[in-house]
């Protein structure tokens, strides 16, 4: 029993240490980056002089600093909320009251988990509101109306319950059916669900939030479909999404698999870029697809989910684990809840590795685009415009960027592309191999 009690104290202490360590690291990284950006705020860095005029550069610096300030408030809020939830004993109390009222059925436990998730989301809404209607508004990005924003929240909650509740209830039911080896089956159920979402989201979910119109016939469409044919990418159609309904930020992405696959361009992107630049952006996206980056990312997330389910299953069998947090006895429901709350404090430390991986994918997709286009100018032109239009911070502190940047900065990408242009003449990409994923 003494051993158990020691383990209980130790695990609670570890959880608190993880929360505080992440918060401290986030705040420190943000300070580091702020100082780095401020030190370079007075004049445009040399490698950006051709891209940004002094006024745009100053605006990008201000936007970066404003976002950093709000980011720090969010970090403090999240850590504070987590500490309050774990130390107040509120969660075991609510679960106790809920269970004695409706029993321990899988469906009821799933409702409890979703209620906690919904509560945390609602608590964060004021900050979301501020980000959209104060910060983004101030820099001229916001085009969302309060009505659209509220409707988005309602739709988000509806989806959480419509999709999240059956999945959670099924996973908890699997625990009842299978016993100790449940984690493998629950993982398989989740994989099946994710695959179905991946296939169906473009048809069932995305249209609930945005309008998708096929790119009208004409030069641009011919050019895009020509590129798809040349690179061996089967695309049935190209859609333009009314991204401008919410924001002036621009993007392009693929969704779906197989015959449900579609190429989506934000209307803001179509307005901002020239035809060759749009073609280069599409070539970059096709590069992600062809180089199997999507598959690799999906495989990685499936692998981490498997580890996650296994760890939850092992911990759920140890009554001392959940008791450390005030729950009486073990069980999958409180363990899942704790894993959901604390998972991010562990995965945070992995973000430099994942970002490094993602950046390598970006370079590979840029290379693919340069080969498909037979030149690097269009992609460089597109990247410069996107950087300018989105006021991206082009000179983050290296350590901050290791934790927060999934994409290389503009100067880094330009340098890599120019090196490519010098080393070898670009060859057509038709014979190349090669995912998905968003972005400039
Ligand atoms: Zn990309």
Short mmCIF file of C-alpha atoms in Angstrom, two decimals, residues 1 4 8-9 11-12 92 315 318-331 334-335 338:
data_model
loop_
_atom_site.label_atom_id
_atom_site.label_comp_id
_atom_site.label_asym_id
_atom_site.label_seq_id
_atom_site.Cartn_x
_atom_site.Cartn_y
_atom_site.Cartn_z
CA UNK A 1 0.00 0.00 0.00
CA UNK A 4 0.93 2.59 -4.16
CA UNK A 8 0.26 8.20 -6.48
CA UNK A 9 2.20 11.19 -5.23
CA UNK A 11 2.47 10.55 -10.78
CA UNK A 12 0.54 13.66 -9.74
CA UNK A 92 -13.90 13.07 -10.29
CA UNK A 315 -2.62 2.63 -16.98
CA UNK A 318 -3.58 0.39 -12.36
CA UNK A 319 -6.00 1.74 -9.78
CA UNK A 320 -3.27 3.97 -8.25
CA UNK A 321 -2.96 5.93 -11.50
CA UNK A 322 -6.47 7.35 -11.60
CA UNK A 323 -6.60 7.54 -7.77
CA UNK A 324 -3.69 9.96 -7.89
CA UNK A 325 -6.04 12.37 -9.62
CA UNK A 326 -8.91 11.76 -7.23
CA UNK A 327 -10.94 9.19 -9.17
CA UNK A 328 -12.02 6.18 -7.16
CA UNK A 329 -10.48 3.06 -8.65
CA UNK A 330 -9.12 2.50 -12.13
CA UNK A 331 -11.06 2.36 -15.33
CA UNK A 334 -10.94 8.48 -16.36
CA UNK A 335 -7.70 7.23 -17.91
CA UNK A 338 -6.40 12.14 -18.25
#
